[in-house]
mmCIF file of C-alpha atoms and ligand atoms in Angstrom:
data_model
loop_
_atom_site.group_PDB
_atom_site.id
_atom_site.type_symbol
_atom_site.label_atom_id
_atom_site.label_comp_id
_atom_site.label_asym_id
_atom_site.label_seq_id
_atom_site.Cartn_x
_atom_site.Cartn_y
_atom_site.Cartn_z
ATOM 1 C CA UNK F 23 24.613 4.808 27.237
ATOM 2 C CA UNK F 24 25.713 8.540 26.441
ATOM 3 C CA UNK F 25 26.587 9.992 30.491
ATOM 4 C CA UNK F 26 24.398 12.906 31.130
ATOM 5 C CA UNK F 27 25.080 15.719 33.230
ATOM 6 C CA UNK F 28 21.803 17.054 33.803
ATOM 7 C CA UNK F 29 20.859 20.838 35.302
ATOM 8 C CA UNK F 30 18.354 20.546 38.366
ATOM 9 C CA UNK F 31 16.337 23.121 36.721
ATOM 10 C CA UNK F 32 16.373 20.940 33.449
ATOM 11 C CA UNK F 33 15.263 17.706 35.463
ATOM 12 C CA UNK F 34 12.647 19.418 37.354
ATOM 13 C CA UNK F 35 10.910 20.970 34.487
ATOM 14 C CA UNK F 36 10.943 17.300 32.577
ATOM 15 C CA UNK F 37 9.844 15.947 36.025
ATOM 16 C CA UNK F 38 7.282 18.106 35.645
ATOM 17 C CA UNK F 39 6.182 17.784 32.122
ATOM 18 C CA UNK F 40 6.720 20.499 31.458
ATOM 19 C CA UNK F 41 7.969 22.096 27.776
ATOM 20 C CA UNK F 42 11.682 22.533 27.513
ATOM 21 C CA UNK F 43 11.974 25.628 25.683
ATOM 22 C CA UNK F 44 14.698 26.782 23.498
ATOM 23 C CA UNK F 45 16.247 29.646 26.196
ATOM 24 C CA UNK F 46 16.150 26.698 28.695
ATOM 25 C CA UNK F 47 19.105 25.660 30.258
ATOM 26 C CA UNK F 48 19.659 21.740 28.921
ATOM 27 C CA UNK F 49 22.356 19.092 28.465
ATOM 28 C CA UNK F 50 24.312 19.170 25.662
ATOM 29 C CA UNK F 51 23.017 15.543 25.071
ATOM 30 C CA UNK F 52 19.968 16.424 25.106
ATOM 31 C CA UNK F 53 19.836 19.391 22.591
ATOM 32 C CA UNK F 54 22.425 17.234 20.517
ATOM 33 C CA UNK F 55 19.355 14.068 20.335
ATOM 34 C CA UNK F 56 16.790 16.641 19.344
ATOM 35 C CA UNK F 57 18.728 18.029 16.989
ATOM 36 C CA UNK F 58 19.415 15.025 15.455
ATOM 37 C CA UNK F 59 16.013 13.742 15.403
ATOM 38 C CA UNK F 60 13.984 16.555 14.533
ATOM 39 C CA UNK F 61 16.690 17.939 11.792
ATOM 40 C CA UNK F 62 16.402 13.568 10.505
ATOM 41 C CA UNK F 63 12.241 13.933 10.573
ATOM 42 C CA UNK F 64 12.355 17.144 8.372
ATOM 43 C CA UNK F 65 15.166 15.758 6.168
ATOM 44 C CA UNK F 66 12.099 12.725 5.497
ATOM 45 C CA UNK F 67 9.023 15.140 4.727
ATOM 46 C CA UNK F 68 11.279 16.754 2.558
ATOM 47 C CA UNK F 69 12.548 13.744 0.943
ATOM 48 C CA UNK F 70 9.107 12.456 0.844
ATOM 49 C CA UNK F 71 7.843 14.378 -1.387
ATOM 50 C CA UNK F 72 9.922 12.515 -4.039
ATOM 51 C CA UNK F 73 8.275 9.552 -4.958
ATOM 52 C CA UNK F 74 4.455 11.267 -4.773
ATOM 53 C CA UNK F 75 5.822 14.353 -6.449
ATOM 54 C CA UNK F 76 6.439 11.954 -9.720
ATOM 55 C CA UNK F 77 2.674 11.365 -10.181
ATOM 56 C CA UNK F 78 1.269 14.575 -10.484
ATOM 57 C CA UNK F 79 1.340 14.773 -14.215
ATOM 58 C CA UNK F 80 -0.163 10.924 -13.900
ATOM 59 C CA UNK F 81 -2.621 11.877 -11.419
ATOM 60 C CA UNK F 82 -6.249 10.070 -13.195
ATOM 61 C CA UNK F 83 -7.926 13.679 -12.602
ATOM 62 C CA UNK F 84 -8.332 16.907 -12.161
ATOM 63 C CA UNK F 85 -9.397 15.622 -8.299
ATOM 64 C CA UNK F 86 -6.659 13.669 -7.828
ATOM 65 C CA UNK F 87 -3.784 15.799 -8.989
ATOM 66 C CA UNK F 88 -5.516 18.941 -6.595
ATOM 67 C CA UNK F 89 -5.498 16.368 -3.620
ATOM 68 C CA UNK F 90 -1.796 15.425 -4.428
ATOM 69 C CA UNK F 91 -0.489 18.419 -4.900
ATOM 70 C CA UNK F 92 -1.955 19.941 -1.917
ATOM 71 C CA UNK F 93 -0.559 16.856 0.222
ATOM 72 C CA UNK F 94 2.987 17.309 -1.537
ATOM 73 C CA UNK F 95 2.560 21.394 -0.496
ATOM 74 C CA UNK F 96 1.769 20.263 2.722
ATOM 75 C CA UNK F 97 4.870 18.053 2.978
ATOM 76 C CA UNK F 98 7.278 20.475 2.030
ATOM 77 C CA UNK F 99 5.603 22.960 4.739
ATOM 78 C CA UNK F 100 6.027 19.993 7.501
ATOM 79 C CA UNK F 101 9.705 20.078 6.790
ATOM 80 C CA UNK F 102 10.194 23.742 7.194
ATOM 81 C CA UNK F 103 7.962 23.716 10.552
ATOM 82 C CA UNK F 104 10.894 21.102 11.531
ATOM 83 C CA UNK F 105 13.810 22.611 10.096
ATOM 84 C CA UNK F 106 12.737 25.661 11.734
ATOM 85 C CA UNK F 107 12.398 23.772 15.178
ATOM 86 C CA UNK F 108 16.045 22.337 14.872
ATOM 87 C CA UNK F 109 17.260 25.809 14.448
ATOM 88 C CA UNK F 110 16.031 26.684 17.898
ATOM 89 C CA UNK F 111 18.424 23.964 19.096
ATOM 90 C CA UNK F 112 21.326 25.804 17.183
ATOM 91 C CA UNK F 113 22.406 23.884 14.478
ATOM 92 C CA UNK F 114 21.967 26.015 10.817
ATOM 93 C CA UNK F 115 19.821 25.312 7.620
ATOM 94 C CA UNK F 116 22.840 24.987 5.461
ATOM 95 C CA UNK F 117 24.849 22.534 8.212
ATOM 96 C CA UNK F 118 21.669 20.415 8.075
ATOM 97 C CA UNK F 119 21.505 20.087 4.611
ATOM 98 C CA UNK F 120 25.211 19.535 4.674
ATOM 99 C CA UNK F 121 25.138 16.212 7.444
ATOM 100 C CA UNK F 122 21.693 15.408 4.726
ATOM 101 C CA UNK F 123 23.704 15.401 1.540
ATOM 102 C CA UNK F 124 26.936 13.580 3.382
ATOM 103 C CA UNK F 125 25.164 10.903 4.978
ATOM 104 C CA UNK F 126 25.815 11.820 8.143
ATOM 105 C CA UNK F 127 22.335 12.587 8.692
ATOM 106 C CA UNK F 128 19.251 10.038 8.055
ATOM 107 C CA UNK F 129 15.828 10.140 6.841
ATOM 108 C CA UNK F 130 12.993 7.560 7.224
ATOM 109 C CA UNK F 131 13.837 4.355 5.231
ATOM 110 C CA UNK F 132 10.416 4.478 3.980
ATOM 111 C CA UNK F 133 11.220 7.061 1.185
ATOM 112 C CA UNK F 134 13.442 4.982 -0.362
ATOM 113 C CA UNK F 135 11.181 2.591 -2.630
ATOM 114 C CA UNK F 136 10.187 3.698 -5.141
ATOM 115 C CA UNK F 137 6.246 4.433 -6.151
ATOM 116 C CA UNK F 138 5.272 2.278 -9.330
ATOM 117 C CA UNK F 139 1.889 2.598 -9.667
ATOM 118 C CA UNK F 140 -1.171 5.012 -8.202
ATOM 119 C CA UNK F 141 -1.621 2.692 -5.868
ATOM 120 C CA UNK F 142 1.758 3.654 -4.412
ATOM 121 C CA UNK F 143 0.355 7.030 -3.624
ATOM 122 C CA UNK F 144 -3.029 5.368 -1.812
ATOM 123 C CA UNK F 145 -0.757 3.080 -0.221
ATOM 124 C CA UNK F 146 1.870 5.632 0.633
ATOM 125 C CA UNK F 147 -1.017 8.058 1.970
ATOM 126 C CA UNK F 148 -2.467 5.509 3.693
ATOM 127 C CA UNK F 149 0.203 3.746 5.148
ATOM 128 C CA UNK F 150 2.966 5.976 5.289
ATOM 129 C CA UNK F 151 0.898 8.853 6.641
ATOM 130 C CA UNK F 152 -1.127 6.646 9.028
ATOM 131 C CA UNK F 153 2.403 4.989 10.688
ATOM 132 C CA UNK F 154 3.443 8.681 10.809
ATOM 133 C CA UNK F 155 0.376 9.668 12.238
ATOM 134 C CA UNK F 156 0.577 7.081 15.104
ATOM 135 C CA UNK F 157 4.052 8.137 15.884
ATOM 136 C CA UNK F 158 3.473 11.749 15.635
ATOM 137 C CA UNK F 159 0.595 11.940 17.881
ATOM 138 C CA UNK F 160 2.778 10.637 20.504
ATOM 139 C CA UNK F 161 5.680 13.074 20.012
ATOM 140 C CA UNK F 162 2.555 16.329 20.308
ATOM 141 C CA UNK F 163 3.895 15.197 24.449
ATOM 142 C CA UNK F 164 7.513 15.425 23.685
ATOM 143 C CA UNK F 165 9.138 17.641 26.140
ATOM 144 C CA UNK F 166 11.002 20.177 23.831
ATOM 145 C CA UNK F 167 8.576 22.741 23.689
ATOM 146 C CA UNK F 168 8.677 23.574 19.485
ATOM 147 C CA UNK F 169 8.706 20.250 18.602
ATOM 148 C CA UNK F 170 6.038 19.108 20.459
ATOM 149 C CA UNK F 171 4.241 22.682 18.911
ATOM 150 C CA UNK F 172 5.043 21.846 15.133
ATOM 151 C CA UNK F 173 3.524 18.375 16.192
ATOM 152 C CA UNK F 174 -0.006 19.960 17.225
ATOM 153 C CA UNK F 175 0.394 21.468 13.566
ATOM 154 C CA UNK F 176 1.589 18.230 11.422
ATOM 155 C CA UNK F 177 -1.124 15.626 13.183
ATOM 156 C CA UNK F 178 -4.296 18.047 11.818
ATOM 157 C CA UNK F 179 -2.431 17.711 8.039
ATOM 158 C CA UNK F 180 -1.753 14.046 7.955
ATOM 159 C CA UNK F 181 -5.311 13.099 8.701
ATOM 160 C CA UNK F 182 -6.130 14.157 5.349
ATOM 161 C CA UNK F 183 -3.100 12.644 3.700
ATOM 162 C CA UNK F 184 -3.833 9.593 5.498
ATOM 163 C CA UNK F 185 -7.970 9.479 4.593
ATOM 164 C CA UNK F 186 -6.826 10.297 1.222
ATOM 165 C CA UNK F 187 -4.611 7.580 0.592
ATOM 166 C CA UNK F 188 -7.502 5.233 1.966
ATOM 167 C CA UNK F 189 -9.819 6.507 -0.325
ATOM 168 C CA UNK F 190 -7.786 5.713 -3.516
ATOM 169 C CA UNK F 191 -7.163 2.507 -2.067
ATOM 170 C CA UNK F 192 -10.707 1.704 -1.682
ATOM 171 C CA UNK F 193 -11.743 3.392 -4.656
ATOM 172 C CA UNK F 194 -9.171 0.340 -6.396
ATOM 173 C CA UNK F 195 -10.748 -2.155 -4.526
ATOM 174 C CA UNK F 196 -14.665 -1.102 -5.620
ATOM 175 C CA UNK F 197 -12.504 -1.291 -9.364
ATOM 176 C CA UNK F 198 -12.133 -3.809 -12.123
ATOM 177 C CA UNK F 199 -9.423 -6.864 -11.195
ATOM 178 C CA UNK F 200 -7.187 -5.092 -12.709
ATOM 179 C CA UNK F 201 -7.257 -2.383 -10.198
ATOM 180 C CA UNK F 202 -7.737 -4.731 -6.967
ATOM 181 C CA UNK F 203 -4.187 -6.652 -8.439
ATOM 182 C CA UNK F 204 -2.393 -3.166 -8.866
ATOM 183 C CA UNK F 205 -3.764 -2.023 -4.789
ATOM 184 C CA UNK F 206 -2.993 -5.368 -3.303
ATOM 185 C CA UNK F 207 0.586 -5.092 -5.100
ATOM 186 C CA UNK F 208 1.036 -1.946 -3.235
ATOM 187 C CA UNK F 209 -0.283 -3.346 -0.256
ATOM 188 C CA UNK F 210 2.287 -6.322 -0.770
ATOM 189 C CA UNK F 211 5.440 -3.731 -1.411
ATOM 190 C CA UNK F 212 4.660 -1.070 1.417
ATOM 191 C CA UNK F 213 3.255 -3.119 4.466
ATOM 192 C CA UNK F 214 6.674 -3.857 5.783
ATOM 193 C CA UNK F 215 8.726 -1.174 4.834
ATOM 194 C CA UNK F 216 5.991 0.707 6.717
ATOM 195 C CA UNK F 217 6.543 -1.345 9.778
ATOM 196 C CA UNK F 218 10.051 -0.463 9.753
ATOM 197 C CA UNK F 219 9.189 3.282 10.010
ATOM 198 C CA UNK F 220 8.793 2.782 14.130
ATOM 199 C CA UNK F 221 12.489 1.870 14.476
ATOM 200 C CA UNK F 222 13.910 -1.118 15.388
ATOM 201 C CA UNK F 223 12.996 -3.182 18.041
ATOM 202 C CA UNK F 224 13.159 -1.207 21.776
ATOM 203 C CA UNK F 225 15.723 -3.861 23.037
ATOM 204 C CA UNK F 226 17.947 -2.779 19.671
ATOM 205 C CA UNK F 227 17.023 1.095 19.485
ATOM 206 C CA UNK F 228 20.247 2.798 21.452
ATOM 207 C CA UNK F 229 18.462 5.971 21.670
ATOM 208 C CA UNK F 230 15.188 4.840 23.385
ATOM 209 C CA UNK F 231 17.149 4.933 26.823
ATOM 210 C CA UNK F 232 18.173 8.722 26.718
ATOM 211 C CA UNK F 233 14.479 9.206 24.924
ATOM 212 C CA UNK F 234 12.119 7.925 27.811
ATOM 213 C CA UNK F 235 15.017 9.726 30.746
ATOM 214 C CA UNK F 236 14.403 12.922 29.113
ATOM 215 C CA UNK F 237 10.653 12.515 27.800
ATOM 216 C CA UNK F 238 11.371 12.868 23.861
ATOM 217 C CA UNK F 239 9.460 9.471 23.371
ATOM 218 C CA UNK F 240 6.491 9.110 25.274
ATOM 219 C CA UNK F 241 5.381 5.895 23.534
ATOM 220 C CA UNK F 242 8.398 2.926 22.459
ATOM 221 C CA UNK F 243 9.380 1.966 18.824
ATOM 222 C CA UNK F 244 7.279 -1.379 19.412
ATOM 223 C CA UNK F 245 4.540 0.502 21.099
ATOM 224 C CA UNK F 246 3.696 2.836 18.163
ATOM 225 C CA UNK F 247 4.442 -0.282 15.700
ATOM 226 C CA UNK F 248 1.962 -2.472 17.201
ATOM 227 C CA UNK F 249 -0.572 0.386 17.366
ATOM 228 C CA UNK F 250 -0.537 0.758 13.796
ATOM 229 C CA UNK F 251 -0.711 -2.890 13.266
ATOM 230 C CA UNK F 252 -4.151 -3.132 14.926
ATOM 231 C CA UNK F 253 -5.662 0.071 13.689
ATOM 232 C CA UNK F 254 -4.430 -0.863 9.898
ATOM 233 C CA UNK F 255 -5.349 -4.605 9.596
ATOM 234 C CA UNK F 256 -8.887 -3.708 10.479
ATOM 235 C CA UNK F 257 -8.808 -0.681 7.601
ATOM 236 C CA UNK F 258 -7.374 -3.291 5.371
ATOM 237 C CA UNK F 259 -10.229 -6.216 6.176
ATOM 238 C CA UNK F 260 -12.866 -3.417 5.473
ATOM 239 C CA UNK F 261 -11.785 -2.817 1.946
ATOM 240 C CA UNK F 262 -10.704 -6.770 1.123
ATOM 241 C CA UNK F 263 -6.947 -6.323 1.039
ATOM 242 C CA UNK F 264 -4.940 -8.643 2.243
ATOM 243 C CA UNK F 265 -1.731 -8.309 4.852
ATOM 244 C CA UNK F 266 1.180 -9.814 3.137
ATOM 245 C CA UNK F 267 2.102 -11.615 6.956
ATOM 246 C CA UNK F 268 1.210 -15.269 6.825
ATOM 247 C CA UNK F 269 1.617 -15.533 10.612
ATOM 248 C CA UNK F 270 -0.387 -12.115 11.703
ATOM 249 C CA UNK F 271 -3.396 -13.266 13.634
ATOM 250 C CA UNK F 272 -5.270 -11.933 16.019
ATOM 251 C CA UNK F 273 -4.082 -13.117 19.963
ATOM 252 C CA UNK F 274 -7.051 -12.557 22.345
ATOM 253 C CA UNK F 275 -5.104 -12.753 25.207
ATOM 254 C CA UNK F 276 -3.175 -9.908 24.339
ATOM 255 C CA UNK F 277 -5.951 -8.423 22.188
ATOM 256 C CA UNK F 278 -3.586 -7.606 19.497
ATOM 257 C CA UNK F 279 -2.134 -9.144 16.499
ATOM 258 C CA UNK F 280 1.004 -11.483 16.665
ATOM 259 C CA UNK F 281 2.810 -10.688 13.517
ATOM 260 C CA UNK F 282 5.734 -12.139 11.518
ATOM 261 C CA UNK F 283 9.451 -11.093 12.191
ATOM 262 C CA UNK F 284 10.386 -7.662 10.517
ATOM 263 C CA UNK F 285 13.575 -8.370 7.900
ATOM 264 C CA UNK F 286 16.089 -6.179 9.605
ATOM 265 C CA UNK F 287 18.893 -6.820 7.235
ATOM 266 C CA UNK F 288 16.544 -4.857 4.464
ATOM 267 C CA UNK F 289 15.760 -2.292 6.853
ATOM 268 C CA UNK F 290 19.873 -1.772 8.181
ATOM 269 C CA UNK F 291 20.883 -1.951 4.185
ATOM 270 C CA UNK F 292 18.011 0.990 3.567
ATOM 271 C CA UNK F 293 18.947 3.262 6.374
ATOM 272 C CA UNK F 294 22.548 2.598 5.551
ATOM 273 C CA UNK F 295 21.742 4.160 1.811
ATOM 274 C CA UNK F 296 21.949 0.445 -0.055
ATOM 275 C CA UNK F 297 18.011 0.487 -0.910
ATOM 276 C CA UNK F 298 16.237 0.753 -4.266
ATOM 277 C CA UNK F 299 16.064 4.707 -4.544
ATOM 278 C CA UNK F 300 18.834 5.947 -1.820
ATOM 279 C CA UNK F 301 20.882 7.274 -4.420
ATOM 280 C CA UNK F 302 18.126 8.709 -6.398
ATOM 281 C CA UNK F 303 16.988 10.473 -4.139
ATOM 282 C CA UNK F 304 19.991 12.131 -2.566
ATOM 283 C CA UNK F 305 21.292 13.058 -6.465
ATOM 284 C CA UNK F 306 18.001 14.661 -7.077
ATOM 285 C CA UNK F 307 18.084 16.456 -3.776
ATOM 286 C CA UNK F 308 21.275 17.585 -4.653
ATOM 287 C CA UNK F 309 20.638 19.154 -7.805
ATOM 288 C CA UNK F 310 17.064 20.760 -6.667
ATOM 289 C CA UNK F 311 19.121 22.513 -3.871
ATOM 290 C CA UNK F 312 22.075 23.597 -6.125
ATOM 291 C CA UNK F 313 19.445 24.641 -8.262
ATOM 292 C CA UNK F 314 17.693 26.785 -5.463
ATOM 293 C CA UNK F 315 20.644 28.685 -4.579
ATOM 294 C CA UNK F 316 19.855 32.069 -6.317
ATOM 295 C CA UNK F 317 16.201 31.918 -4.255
ATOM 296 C CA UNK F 318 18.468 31.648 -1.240
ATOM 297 C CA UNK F 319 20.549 34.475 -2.537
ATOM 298 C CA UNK F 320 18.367 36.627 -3.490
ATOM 299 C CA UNK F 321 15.922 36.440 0.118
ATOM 300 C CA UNK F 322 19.408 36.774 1.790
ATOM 301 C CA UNK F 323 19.960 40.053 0.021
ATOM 302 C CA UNK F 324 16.966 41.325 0.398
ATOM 303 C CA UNK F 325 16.550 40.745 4.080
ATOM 304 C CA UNK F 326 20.165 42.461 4.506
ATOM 305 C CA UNK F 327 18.520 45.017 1.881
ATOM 306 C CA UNK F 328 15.678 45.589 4.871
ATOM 307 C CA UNK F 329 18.068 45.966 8.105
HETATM 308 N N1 3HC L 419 14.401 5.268 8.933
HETATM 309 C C1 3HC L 419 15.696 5.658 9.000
HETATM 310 N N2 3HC L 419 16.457 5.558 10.119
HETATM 311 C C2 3HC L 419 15.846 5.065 11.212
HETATM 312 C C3 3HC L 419 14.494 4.666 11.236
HETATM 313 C C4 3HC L 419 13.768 4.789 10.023
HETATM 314 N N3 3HC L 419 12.500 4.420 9.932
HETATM 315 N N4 3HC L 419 14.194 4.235 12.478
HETATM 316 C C5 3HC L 419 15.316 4.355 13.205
HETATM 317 N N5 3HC L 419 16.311 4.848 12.439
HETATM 318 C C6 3HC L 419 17.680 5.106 12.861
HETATM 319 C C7 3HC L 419 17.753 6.202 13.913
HETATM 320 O O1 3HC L 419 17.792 7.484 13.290
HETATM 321 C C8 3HC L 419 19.068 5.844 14.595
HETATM 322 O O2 3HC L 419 20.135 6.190 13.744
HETATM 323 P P1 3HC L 419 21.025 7.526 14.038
HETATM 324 O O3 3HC L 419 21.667 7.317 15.376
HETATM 325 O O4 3HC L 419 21.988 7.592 12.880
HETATM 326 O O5 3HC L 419 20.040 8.682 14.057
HETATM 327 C C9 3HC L 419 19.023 4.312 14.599
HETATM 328 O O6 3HC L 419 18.177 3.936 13.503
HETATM 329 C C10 3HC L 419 18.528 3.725 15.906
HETATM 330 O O7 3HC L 419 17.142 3.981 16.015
HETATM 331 P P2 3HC L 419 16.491 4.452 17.414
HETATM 332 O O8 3HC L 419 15.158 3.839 17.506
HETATM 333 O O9 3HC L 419 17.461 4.215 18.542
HETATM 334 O O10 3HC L 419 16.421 6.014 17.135
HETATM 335 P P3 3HC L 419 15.307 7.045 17.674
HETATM 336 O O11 3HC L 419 15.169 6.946 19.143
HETATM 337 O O12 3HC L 419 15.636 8.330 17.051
HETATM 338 O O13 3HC L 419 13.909 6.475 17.068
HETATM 339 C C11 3HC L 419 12.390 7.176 15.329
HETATM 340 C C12 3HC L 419 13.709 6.442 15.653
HETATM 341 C C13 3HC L 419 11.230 6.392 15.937
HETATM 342 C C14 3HC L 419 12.236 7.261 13.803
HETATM 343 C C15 3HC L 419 12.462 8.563 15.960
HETATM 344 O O14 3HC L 419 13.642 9.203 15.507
HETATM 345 C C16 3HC L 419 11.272 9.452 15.626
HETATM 346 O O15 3HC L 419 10.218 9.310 16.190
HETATM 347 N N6 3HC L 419 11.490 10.399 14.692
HETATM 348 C C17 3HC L 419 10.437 11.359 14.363
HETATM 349 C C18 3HC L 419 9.482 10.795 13.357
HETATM 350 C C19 3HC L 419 10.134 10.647 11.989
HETATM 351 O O16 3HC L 419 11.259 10.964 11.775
HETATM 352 N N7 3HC L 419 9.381 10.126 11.070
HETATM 353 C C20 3HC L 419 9.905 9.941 9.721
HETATM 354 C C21 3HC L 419 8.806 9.847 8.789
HETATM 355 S S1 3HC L 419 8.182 11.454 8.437
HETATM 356 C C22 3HC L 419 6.935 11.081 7.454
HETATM 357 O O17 3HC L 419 6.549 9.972 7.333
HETATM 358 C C23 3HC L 419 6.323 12.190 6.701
HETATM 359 C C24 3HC L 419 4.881 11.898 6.457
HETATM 360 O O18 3HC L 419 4.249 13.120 6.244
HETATM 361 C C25 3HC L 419 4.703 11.059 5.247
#
């Protein structure tokens, strides 16, 4: 457990609930957690936008590349919201980036598969966005004040990326065979990957401690996880898919489902940069930014142009 010395002032206002804001007085744990969760979160939108932004010359139509491309935009605006937020804390852009592209910093495991078919996006939309939904409702009550903000912001956007991706999924389902086999194979390849998205397990997640002291989590990893679980199985019933979790059932003394053991060796080799698309990813990330550099230059010039 990191030791914490913490201000009164700091411990009254979480006490409280009420918003740490960035001229607050805080412990250097604290801002040092935030910074490296929020600047991780907007490393993912970021890095999200990967796999979906590959089908939008394969979207089936007109309708579908719009609703893509507008979730993609969206995305990339989620990130900045973030990486904005983290620079409140301190830390720069560029150092972010930097801890991104030497693995010092993370981003969510999930982005790492890759997207086969267009049932990846529904599924991705769908279950993706609906796990991040479920955790990012929760964090709207996380104590630092423009995180919690750029939460309020993110939640209204991912309800459409989330009704979106059900909507392609049930459009599949109301298909020809064909179709139902290519959603169900998507269902099969992002169910538990999605799963992992909460974390590991609250008795293995070392930052939980420090998150619930200090109000950053208001719900746990397992909390969130099995709050998905319940809300999704009942989406997927509606539509005919099936969960690919022989032992999920439904427990009515707990009134929620039991479900089968996550495989945390896949989900430690992932977030440790060993899954399908790690390297992909970071390489095309790589060259996008080097890429970018004379946009960077040139708003830098222009903004020293203005002062
Ligand atoms: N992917 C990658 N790494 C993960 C992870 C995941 N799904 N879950 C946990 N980890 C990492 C943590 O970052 C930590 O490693 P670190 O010390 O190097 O940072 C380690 O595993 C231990 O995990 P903890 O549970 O102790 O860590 P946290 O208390 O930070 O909890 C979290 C993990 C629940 C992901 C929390 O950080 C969080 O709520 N983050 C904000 C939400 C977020 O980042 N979501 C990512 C998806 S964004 C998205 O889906 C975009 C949408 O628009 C599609």
């Amino acid at each position: 457990m990191e030791s914490v010395i913490v201000s009164s002032d700091f411990q009254s206002k979480i006490d409280q609930d009420a918003n740490i804001e960035p001229k607050d007085s805080m412990p250097d744990a604290y801002r040092e957690h935030l910074i490296r969760q929020i600047s991780q979160h907007a490393h993912s939108e970021v890095i999200g936008m990967q796999p979906e932004g590959n089908w939008i010359t394969r979207a089936p139509s007109l309708r579908a590349k719009q609703i893509l491309l507008a979730k993609i935009q969206d995305e990339g605006g989620h990130g900045l919201y973030l990486y904005s937020a983290a620079e409140t804390l301190g830390i720069s852009r560029d150092e972010m980036i930097r801890q991104l592209h030497s693995g010092k910093a993370k981003y969510s495991n999930i982005f790492n598969y890759p997207a086969l078919t267009w049932a990846d996006i529904g599924a991705i939309g769908w279950l993706v966005d609906g796990a991040a939904i479920v955790n990012q409702v929760s964090l709207q009550r996380t104590s630092y004040g423009p995180y919690a903000r750029a939460m309020v912001r993110i939640c209204k956007e991912e309800s459409f990326h989330q009704r979106q991706g059900y909507e392609i999924m049930t459009k599949m389902m109301n298909g020809t065979e064909a179709q139902k086999q290519m959603a169900q194979d998507a269902m099969n390849r992002w169910w538990w990957p999605s799963l992992m998205m909460f974390g590991p397990h609250d008795s293995d997640s070392p930052h939980s401690g420090n998150a619930f002291t200090w109000k950053i989590k208001r719900k746990s990893n397992d909390e969130l996880r099995q709050k998905f679980i319940d809300k999704t199985v009942q989406q997927a019933e509606v539509i005919g898919l099936t969960i690919p979790d022989p032992e999920l059932r439904w427990n009515e003394t707990k009134q929620m489902y039991d479900h089968g053991e996550i495989n945390w060796e896949e989900f430690k080799r992932v977030i440790n940069g060993n899954g399908p698309c790690n390297r992909q990813r970071m390489e095309h990330h790589m060259h996008v930014h080097a890429e970018g550099a004379w946009v960077r230059e040139a708003a830098e010039a222009y903004a020293k142009q203005q002062h």
